[in-house]
mmCIF file of C-alpha atoms and ligand atoms in Angstrom:
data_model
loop_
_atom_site.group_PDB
_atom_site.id
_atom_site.type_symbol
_atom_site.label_atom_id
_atom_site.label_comp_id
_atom_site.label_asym_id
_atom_site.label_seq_id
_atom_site.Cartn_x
_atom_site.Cartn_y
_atom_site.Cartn_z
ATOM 1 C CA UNK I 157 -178.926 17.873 103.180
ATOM 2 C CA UNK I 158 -177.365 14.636 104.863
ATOM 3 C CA UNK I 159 -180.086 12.256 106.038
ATOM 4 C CA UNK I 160 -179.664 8.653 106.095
ATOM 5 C CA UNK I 161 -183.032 7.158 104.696
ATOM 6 C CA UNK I 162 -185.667 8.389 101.708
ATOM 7 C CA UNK I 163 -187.042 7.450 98.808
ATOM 8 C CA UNK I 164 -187.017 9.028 95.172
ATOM 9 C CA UNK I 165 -189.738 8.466 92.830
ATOM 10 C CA UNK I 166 -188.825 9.101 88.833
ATOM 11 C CA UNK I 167 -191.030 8.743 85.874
ATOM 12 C CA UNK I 168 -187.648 7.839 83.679
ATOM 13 C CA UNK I 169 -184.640 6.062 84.918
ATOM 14 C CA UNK I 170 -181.576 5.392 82.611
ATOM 15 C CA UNK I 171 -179.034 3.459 84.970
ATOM 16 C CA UNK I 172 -177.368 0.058 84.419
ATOM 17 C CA UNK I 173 -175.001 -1.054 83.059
ATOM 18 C CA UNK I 174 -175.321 -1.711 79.571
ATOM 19 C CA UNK I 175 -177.730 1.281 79.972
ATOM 20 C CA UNK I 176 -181.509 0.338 79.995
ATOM 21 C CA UNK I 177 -184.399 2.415 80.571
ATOM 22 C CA UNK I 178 -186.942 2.007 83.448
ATOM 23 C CA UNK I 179 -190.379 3.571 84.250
ATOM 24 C CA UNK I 180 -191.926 4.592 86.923
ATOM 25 C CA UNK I 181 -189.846 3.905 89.864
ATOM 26 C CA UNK I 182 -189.018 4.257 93.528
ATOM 27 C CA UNK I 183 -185.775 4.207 94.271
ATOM 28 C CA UNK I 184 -184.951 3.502 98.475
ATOM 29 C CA UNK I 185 -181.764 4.861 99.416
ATOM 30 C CA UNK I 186 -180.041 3.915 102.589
ATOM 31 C CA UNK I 187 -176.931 4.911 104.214
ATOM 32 C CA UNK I 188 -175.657 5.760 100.789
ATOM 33 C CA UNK I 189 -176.831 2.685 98.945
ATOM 34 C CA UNK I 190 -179.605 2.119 96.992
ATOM 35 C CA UNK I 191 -181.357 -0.357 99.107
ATOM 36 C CA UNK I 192 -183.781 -1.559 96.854
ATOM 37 C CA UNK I 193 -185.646 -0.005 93.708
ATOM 38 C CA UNK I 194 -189.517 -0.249 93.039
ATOM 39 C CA UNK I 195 -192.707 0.499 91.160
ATOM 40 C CA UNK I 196 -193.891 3.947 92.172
ATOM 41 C CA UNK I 197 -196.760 2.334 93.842
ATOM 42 C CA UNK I 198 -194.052 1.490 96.543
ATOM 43 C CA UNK I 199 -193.063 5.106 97.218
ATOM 44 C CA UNK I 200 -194.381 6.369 100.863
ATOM 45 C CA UNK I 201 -195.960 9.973 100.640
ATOM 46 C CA UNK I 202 -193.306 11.943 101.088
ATOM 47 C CA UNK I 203 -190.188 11.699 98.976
ATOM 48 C CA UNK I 204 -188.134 13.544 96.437
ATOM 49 C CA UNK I 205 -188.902 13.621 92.382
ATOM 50 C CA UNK I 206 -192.627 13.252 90.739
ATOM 51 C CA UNK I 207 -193.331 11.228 88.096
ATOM 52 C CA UNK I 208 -192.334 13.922 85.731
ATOM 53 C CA UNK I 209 -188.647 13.439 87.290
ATOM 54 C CA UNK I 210 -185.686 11.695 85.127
ATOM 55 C CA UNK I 211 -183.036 9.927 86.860
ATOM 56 C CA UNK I 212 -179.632 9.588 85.376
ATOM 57 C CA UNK I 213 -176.386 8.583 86.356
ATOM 58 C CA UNK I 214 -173.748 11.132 87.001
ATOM 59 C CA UNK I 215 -171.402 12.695 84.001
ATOM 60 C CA UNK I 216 -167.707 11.337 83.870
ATOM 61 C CA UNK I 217 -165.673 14.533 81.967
ATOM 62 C CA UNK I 218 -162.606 12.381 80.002
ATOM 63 C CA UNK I 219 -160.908 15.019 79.159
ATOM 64 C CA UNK I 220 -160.305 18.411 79.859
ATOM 65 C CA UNK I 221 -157.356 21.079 81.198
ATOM 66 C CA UNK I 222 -158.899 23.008 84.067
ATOM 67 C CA UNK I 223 -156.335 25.825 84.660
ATOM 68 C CA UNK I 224 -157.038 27.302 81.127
ATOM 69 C CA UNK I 225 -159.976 28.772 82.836
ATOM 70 C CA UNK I 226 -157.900 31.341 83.665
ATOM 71 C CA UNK I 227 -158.222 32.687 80.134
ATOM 72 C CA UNK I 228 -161.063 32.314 78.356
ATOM 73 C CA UNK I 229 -161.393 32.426 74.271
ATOM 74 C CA UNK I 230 -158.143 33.625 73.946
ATOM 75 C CA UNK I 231 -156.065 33.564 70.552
ATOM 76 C CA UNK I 232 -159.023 32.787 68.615
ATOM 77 C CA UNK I 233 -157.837 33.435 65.392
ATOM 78 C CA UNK I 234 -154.488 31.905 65.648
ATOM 79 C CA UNK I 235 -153.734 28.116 64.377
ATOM 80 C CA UNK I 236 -153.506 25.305 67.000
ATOM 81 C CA UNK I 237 -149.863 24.494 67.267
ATOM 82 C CA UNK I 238 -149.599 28.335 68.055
ATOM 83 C CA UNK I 239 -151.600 27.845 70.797
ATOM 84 C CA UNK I 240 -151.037 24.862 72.853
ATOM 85 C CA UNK I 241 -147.765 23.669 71.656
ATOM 86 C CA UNK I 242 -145.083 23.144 74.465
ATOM 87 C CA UNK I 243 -143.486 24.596 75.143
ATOM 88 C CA UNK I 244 -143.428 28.215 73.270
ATOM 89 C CA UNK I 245 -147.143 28.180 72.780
ATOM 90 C CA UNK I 246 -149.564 31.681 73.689
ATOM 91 C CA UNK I 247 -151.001 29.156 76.051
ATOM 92 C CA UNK I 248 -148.321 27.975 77.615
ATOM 93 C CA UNK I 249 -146.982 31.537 78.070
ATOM 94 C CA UNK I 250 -150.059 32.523 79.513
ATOM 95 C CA UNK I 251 -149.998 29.628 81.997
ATOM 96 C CA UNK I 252 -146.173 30.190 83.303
ATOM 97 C CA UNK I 253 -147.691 33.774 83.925
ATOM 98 C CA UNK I 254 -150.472 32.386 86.191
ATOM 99 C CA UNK I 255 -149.940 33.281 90.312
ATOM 100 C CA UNK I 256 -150.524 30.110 92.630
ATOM 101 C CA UNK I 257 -154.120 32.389 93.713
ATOM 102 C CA UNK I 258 -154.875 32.728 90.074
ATOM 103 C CA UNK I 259 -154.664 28.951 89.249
ATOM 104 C CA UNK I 260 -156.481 27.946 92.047
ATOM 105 C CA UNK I 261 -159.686 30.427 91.413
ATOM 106 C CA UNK I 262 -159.676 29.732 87.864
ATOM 107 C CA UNK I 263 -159.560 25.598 89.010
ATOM 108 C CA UNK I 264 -162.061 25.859 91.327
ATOM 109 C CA UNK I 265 -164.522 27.530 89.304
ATOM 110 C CA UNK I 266 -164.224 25.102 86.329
ATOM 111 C CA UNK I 267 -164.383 22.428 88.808
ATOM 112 C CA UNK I 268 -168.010 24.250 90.256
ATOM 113 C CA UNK I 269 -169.533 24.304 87.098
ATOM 114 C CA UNK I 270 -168.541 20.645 86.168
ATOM 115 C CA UNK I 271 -170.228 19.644 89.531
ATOM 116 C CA UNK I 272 -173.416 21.838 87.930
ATOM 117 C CA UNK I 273 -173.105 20.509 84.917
ATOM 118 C CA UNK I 274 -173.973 16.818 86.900
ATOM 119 C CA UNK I 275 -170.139 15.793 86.781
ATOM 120 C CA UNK I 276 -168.706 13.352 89.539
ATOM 121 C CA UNK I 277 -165.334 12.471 87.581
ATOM 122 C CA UNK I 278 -162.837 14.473 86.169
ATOM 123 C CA UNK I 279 -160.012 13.252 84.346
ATOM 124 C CA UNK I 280 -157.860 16.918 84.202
ATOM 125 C CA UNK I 281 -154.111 17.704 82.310
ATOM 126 C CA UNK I 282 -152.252 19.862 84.435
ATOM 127 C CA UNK I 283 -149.521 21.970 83.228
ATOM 128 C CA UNK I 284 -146.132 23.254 84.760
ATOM 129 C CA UNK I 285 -145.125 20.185 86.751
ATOM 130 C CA UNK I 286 -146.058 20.064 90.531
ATOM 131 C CA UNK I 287 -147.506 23.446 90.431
ATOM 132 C CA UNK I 288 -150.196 22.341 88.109
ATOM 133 C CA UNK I 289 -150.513 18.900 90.425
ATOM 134 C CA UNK I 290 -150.679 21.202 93.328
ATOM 135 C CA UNK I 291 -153.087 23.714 92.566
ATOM 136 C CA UNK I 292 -155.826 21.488 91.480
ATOM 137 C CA UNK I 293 -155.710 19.431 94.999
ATOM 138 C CA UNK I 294 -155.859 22.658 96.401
ATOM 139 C CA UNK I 295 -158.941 23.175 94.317
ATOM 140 C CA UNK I 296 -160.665 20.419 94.465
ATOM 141 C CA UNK I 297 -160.138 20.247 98.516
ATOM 142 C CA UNK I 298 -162.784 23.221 98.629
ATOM 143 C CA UNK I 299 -164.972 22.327 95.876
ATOM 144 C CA UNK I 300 -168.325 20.665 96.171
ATOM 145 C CA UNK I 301 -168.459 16.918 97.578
ATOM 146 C CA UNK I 302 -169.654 14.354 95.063
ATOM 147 C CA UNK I 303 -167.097 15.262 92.647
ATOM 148 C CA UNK I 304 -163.556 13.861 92.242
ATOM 149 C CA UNK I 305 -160.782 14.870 90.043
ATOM 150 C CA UNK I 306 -157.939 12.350 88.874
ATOM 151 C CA UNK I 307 -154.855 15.081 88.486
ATOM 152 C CA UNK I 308 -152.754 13.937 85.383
ATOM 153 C CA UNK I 309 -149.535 16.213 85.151
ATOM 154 C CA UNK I 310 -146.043 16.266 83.231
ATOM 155 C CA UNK I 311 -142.567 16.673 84.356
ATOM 156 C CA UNK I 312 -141.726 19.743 85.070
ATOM 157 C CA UNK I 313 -140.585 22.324 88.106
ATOM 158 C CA UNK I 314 -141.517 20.265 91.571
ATOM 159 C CA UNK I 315 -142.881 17.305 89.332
ATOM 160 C CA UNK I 316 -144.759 14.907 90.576
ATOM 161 C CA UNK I 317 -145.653 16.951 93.483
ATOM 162 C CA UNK I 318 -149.410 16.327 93.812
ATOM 163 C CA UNK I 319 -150.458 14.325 90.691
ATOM 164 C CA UNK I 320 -151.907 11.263 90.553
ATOM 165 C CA UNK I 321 -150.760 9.827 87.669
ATOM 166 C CA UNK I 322 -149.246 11.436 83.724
ATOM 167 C CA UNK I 323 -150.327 13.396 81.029
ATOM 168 C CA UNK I 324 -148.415 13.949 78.428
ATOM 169 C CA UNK I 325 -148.850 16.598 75.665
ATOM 170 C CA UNK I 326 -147.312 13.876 73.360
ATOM 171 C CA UNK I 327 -145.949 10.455 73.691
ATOM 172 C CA UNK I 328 -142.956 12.042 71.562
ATOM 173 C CA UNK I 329 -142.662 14.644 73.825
ATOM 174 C CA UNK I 330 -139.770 12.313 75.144
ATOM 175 C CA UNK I 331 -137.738 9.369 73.795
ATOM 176 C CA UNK I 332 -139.279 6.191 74.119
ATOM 177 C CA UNK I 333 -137.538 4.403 76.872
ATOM 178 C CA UNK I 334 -138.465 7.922 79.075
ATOM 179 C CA UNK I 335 -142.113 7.384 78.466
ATOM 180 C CA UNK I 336 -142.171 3.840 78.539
ATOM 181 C CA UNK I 337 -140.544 4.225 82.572
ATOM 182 C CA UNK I 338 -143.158 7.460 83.227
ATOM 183 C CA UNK I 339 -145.836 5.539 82.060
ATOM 184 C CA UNK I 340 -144.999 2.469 84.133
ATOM 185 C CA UNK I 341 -144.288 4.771 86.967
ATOM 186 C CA UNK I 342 -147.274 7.211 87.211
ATOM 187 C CA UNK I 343 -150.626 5.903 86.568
ATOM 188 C CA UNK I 344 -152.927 6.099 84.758
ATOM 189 C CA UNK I 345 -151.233 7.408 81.871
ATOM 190 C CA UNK I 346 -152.253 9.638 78.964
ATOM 191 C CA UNK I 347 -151.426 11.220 75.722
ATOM 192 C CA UNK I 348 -153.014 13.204 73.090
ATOM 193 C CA UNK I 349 -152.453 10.940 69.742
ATOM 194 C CA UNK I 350 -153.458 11.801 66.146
ATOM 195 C CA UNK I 351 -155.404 15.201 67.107
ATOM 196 C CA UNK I 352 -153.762 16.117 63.855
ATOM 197 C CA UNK I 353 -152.656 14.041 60.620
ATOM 198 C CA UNK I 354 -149.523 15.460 61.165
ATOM 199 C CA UNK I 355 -148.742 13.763 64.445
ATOM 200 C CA UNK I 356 -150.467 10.423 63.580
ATOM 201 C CA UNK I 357 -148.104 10.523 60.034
ATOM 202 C CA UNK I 358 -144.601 10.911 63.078
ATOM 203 C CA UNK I 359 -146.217 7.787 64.388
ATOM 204 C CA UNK I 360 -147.680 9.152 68.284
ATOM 205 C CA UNK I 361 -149.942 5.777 68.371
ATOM 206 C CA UNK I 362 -147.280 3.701 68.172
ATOM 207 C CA UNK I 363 -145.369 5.418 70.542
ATOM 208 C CA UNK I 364 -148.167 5.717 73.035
ATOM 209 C CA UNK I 365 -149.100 1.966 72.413
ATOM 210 C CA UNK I 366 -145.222 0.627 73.045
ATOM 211 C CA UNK I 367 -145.069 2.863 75.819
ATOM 212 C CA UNK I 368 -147.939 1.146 77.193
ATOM 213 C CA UNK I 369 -150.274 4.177 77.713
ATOM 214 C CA UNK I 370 -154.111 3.463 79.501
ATOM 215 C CA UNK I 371 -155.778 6.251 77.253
ATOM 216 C CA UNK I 372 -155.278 8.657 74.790
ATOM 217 C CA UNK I 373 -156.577 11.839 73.954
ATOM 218 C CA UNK I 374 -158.425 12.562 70.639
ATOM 219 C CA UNK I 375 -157.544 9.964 67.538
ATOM 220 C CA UNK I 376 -158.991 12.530 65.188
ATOM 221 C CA UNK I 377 -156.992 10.737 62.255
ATOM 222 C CA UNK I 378 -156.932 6.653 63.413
ATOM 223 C CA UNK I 379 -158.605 4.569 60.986
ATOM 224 C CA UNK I 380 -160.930 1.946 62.390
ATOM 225 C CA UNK I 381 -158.245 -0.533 61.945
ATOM 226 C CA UNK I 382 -156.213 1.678 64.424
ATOM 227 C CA UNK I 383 -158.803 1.654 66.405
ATOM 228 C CA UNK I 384 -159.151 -2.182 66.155
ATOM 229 C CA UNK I 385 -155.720 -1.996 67.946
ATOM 230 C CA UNK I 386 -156.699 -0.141 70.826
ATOM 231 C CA UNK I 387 -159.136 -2.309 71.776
ATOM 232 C CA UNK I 388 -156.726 -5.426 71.511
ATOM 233 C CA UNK I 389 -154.026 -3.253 73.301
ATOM 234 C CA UNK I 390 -156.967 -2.491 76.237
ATOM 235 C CA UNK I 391 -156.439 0.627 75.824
ATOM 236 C CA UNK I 392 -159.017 3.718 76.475
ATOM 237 C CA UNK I 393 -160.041 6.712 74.150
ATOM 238 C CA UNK I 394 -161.002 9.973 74.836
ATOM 239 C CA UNK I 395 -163.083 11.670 71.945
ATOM 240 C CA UNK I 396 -163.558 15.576 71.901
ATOM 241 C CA UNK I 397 -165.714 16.812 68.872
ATOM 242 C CA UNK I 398 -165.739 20.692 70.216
ATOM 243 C CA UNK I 399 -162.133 20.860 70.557
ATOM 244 C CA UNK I 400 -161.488 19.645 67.102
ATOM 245 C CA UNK I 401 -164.027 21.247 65.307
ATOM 246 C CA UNK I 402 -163.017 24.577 67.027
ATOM 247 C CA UNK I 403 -158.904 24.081 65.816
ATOM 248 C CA UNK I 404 -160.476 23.264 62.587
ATOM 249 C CA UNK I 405 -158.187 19.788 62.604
ATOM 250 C CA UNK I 406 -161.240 17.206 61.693
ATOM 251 C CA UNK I 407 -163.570 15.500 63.210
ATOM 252 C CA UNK I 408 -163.016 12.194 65.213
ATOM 253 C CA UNK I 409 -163.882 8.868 64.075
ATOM 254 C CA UNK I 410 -166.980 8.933 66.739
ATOM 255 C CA UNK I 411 -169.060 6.172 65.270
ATOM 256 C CA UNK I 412 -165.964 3.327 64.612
ATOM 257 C CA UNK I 413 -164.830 3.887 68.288
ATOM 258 C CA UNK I 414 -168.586 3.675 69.874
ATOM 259 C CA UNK I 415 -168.320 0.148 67.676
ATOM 260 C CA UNK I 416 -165.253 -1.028 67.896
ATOM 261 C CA UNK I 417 -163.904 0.134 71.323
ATOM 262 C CA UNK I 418 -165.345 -0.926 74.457
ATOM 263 C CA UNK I 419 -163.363 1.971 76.782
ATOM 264 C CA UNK I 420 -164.666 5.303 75.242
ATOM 265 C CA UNK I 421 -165.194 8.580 77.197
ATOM 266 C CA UNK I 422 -166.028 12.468 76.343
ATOM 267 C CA UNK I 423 -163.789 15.263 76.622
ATOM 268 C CA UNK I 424 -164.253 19.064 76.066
ATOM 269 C CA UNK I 425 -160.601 19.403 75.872
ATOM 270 C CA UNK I 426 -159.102 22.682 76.667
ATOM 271 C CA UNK I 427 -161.312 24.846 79.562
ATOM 272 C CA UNK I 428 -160.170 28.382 77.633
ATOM 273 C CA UNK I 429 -162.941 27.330 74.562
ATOM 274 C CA UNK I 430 -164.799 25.203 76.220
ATOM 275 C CA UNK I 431 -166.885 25.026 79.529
ATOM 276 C CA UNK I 432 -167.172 21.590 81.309
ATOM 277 C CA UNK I 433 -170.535 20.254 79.512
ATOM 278 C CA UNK I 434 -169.763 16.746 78.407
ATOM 279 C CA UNK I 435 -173.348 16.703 77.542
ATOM 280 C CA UNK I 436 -172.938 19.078 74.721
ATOM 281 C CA UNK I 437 -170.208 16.836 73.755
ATOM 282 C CA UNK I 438 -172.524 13.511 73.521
ATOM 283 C CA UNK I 439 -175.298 15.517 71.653
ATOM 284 C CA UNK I 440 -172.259 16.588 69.095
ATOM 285 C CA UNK I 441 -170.636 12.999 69.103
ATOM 286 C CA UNK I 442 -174.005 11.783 67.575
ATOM 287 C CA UNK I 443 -174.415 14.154 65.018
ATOM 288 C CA UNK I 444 -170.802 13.069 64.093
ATOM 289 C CA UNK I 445 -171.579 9.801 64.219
ATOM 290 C CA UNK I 446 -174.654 9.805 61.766
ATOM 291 C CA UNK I 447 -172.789 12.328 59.815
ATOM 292 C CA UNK I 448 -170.048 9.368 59.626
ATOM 293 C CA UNK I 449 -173.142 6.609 58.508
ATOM 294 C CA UNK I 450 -173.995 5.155 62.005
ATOM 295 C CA UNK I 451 -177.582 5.342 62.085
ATOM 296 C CA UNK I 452 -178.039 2.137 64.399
ATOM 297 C CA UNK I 453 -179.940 3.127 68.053
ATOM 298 C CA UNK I 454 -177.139 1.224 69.596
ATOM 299 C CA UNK I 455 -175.002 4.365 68.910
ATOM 300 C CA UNK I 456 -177.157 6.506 71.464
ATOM 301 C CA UNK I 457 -176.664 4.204 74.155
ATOM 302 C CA UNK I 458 -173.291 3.732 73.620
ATOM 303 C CA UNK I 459 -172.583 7.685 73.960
ATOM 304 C CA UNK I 460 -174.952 8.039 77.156
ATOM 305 C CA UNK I 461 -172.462 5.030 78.279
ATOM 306 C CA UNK I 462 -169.664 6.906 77.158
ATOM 307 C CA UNK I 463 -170.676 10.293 79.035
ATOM 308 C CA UNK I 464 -171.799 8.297 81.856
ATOM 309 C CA UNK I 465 -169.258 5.663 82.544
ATOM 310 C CA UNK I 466 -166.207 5.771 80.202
ATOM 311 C CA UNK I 467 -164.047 8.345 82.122
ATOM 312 C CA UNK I 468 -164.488 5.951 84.801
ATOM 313 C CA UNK I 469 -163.896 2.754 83.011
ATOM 314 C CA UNK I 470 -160.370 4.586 81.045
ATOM 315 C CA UNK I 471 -158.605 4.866 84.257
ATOM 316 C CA UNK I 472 -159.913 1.384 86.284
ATOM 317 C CA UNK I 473 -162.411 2.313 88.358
ATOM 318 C CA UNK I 474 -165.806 1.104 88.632
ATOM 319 C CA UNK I 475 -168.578 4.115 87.656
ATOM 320 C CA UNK I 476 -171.219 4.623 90.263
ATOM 321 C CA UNK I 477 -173.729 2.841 88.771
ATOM 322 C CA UNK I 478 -177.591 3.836 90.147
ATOM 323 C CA UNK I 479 -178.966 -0.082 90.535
ATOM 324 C CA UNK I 480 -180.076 -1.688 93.568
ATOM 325 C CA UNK I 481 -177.122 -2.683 95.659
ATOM 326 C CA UNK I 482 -175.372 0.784 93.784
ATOM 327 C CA UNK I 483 -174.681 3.466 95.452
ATOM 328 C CA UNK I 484 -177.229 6.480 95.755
ATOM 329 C CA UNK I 485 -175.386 8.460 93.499
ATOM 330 C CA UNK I 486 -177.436 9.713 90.420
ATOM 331 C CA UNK I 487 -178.668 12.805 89.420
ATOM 332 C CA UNK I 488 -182.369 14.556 89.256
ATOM 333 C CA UNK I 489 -183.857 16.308 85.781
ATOM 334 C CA UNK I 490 -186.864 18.164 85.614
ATOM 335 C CA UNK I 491 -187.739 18.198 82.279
ATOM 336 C CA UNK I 492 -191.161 16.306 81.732
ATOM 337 C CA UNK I 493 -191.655 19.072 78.530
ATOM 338 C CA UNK I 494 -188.665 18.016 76.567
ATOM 339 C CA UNK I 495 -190.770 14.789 75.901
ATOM 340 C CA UNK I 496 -187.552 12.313 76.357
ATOM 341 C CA UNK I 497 -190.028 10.186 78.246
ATOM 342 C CA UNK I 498 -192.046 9.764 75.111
ATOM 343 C CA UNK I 499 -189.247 9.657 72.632
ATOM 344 C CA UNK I 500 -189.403 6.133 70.484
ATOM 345 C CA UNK I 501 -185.777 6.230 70.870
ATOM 346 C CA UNK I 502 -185.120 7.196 74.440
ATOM 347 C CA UNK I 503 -181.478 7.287 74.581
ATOM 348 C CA UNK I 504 -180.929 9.358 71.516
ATOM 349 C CA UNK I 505 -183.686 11.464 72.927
ATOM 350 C CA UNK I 506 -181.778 12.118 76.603
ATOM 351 C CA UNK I 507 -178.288 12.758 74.431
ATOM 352 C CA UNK I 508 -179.819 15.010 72.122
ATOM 353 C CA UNK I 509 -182.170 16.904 74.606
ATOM 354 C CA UNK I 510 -180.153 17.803 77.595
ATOM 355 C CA UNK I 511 -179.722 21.059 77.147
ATOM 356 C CA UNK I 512 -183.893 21.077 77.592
ATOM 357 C CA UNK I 513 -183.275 19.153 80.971
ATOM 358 C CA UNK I 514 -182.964 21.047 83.890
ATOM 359 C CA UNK I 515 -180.640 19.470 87.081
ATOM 360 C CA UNK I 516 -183.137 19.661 90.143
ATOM 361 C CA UNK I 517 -180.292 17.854 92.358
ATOM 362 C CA UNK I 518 -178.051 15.797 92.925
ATOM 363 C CA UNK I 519 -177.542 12.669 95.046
ATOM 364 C CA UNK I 520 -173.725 11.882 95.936
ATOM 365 C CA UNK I 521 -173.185 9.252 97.755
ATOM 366 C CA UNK I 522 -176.268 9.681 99.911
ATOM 367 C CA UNK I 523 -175.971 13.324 100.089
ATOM 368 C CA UNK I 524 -178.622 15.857 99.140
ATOM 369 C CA UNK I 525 -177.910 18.496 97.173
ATOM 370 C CA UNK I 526 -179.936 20.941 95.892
ATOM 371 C CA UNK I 527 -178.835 22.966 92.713
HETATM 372 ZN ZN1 ZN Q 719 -156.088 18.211 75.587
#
C-alpha cells in the first residue's frame, strides 16, 4: 500500500540513536518522513498498530553469502577448511557448478526471507567474480522494495562486473601490495580475519589493517587489545556466533567488541547453514557475551544497536533511524504476550524475545507492506 499520509500508534518504540525506549506513541508519517512523533492521545481514529504494537527499526544483516542458498546443510560432517576454502573447497565446487537461473533463484529467495525476517541492509560475499556480482543485481532488481543489498565480490572470471565494492576470503588471499590497490580501488572492503587461530597466528589482521580494509569478518581469536586496534584503525567488525559455533572454531569475543568497538554488526555467515535471521544472531551474541562476564544492561543495547544499525554504520552510510525528521522506515511487532513491554530490562528483553514477536508489517520508506 503506497499512501502519502497516516499515523501509527505503538505501545513500545525502540528507535534512536543511542537506542532508547519510548511509550505510547503516535508516530505521523508524511511523504516518507516521519513528520512528527506523539503521545497516543494525538493519534486520529483510524491508523495502523494498537497499543499492544512494538515499533523497531529495521535489521541490518553484516554478513552473509547469499548464493549458498543454493545448497542447503551440505557437508555437515566435514571440517571447515574442507568446506569453504578457495579455491578446492566442496563449496566452492558446488558454486562453479551453479547455472546463471540457479544462482539467481537461490539469491532471490534468501534475499525474500531477509526482507521477512525485517531486513533493509544486506552486506552479501559473492563468489566467482562478476558472475557472483551479477547475479545478485539481478536478484535483488526483483526482490521486495525496502531492502538493499551492498554486493561485495572477488576477482575472478568477468570481475568486477556488477559489484559494488570487495570481499575477500582472506586478506592473504593475495600479496600485500594487490590488496592494498583492491582495497583502495573497490569499496567498501572486507575480509574474514581470525575466524580461526590458525589464520590470526599467519597474521590476516595485520594484513587486513595495512591494507586498509573498512570491516572484517569474524575475529573469533583477537584479543581485546586487537580489538583496541580496530577501533583506533576505524575499522568495522562483523561478529557471527552461529557460523562459528556450527564449524566448531570458537566463539567470538562478543562482549570486548560491544565495549570496545564503536562499528559492530551481525552476520549469519554462510546462507547453506544458516537462514538470514540476524535476530537469532543478537539473542546468541548475548548469551556469549554473559557467558564471556558482561553482565552490564549496556550490552543489550549495544547488540539491538548492532543488529539495527552496525551493517549500516561498517560501510558509511547513515541507518534509517525511526525519529522525527527520520524517515518512515521501521518495522511493526505484534507481540503484546511476550511481555517485552514489561520487561525491567527492555532491550535485553526485545534481543532475547524475538523469536516470540511476530512482524505485522513493514514501513519502507513510506511504503506499506503487509507481511
Ligand atoms: Zn563468511
Amino acid at each position: 500500500v503506497v499512501t502519502s499520509e497516516y499515523a501509527v500508534r505503538a505501545g513500545i518504540a525502540f528507535t534512536g540513536r543511542p537506542l532508547r525506549v519510548e511509550r505510547d506513541r503516535c508516530y505521523w508519517v508524511r511523504n516518507g518522513q516521519v513528520e512528527s512523533v506523539e503521545s497516543t492521545a494525538s493519534c486520529p481514529l483510524t491508523h495502523l498498530g494498537s497499543e499492544n504494537t512494538i515499533l523497531t527499526p529495521t535489521v541490518g544483516l553484516g554478513h552473509t553469502h547469499s548464493m549458498d542458498h543454493a545448497f542447503p546443510e551440505y557437508g555437515v560432517d566435514r571440517p571447515l577448511e574442507e568446506l569453504v576454502a578457495p579455491p578446492r573447497g566442496l563449496k566452492h565446487r558446488l558454486l562453479e557448478g551453479l547455472s546463471w537461473k540457479e544462482a539467481v533463484e537461490a539469491t532471490l529467495q534468501y534475499y525474500r526471507l531477509a526482507w521477512r525476517n525485517g531486513a533493509s541492509l544486506i552486506l552479501d560475499f559473492r563468489e566467482r567474480g562478476g558472475f557472483g556480482c551479477l547475479t545478485a543485481k539481478k536478484a535483488l532488481s526483483t526482490a521486495p522494495e525496502g531492502l538493499k543489498a551492498i554486493i561485495l565480490g572477488r576477482p575472478g572470471e568477468d570481475w568486477p562486473l556488477g559489484c559494488d565494492g570487495l570481499g575477500l576470503n582472506s586478506p592473504l588471499d593475495y600479496n600485500i601490495g594487490t590488496v592494498r590497490e583492491l582495497a583502495s580501488q573497490y569499496r567498501p572492503s572486507a575480509a574474514h580475519v581470525a575466524e580461526t587461530v590458525d589464520a590470526r597466528r599467519s597474521g590476516d589482521l595485520e594484513a587486513a589493517l595495512e591494507a586498509g580494509l573498512d570491516f572484517i569478518v569474524h575475529g573469533t581469536f583477537l584479543s581485546c587489545d586487537d580489538i583496541g586496534l580496530l577501533e583506533e584503525k576505524g575499522v568495522g567488525l562483523v561478529l557471527c556466533p552461529s557460523s562459528n559455533m556450527w564449524h566448531s572454531t570458537g566463539l567470538p569475543p562478543v562482549g570486548c567488541a560491544l565495549s570496545r568497538l564503536s562499528r559492530v554488526s551481525l552476520g549469519t555467515d554462510n546462507a547453506a547453514w544458516h537462514g538470514p535471521d540476524a535476530w537469532r544472531e543478537a539473542s546468541l551474541a548475548l548469551h556469549v557475551a554473559r557467558l564471556q562476564g558482561y553482565r552490564a544492561p549496556s550490552i543489550a543495547r549495544r547488540i539491538a544497536e548492532a543488529l539495527f544499525y552496525g551493517a549500516y554504520e561498517i560501510v558509511g552510510l547513515e541507518p534509517p533511524v525511526p525519529v522525527e525528521g527520520g524517515p518512515a522506515t521501521f518495522l511493526l511487532w505484534s507481540g503484546h504476550d511476550s511481555r517485552i513491554s514489561e520487561s525491567m530490562e527492555p532491550f535485553g528483553g526485545l534481543v532475547k524475545r524475538s523469536g516470540l514477536l511476530r512482524l505485522i508489517a513493514r514501513i519502507d520508506g513510506g511504503r506499506i507492506s503487509w507481511v
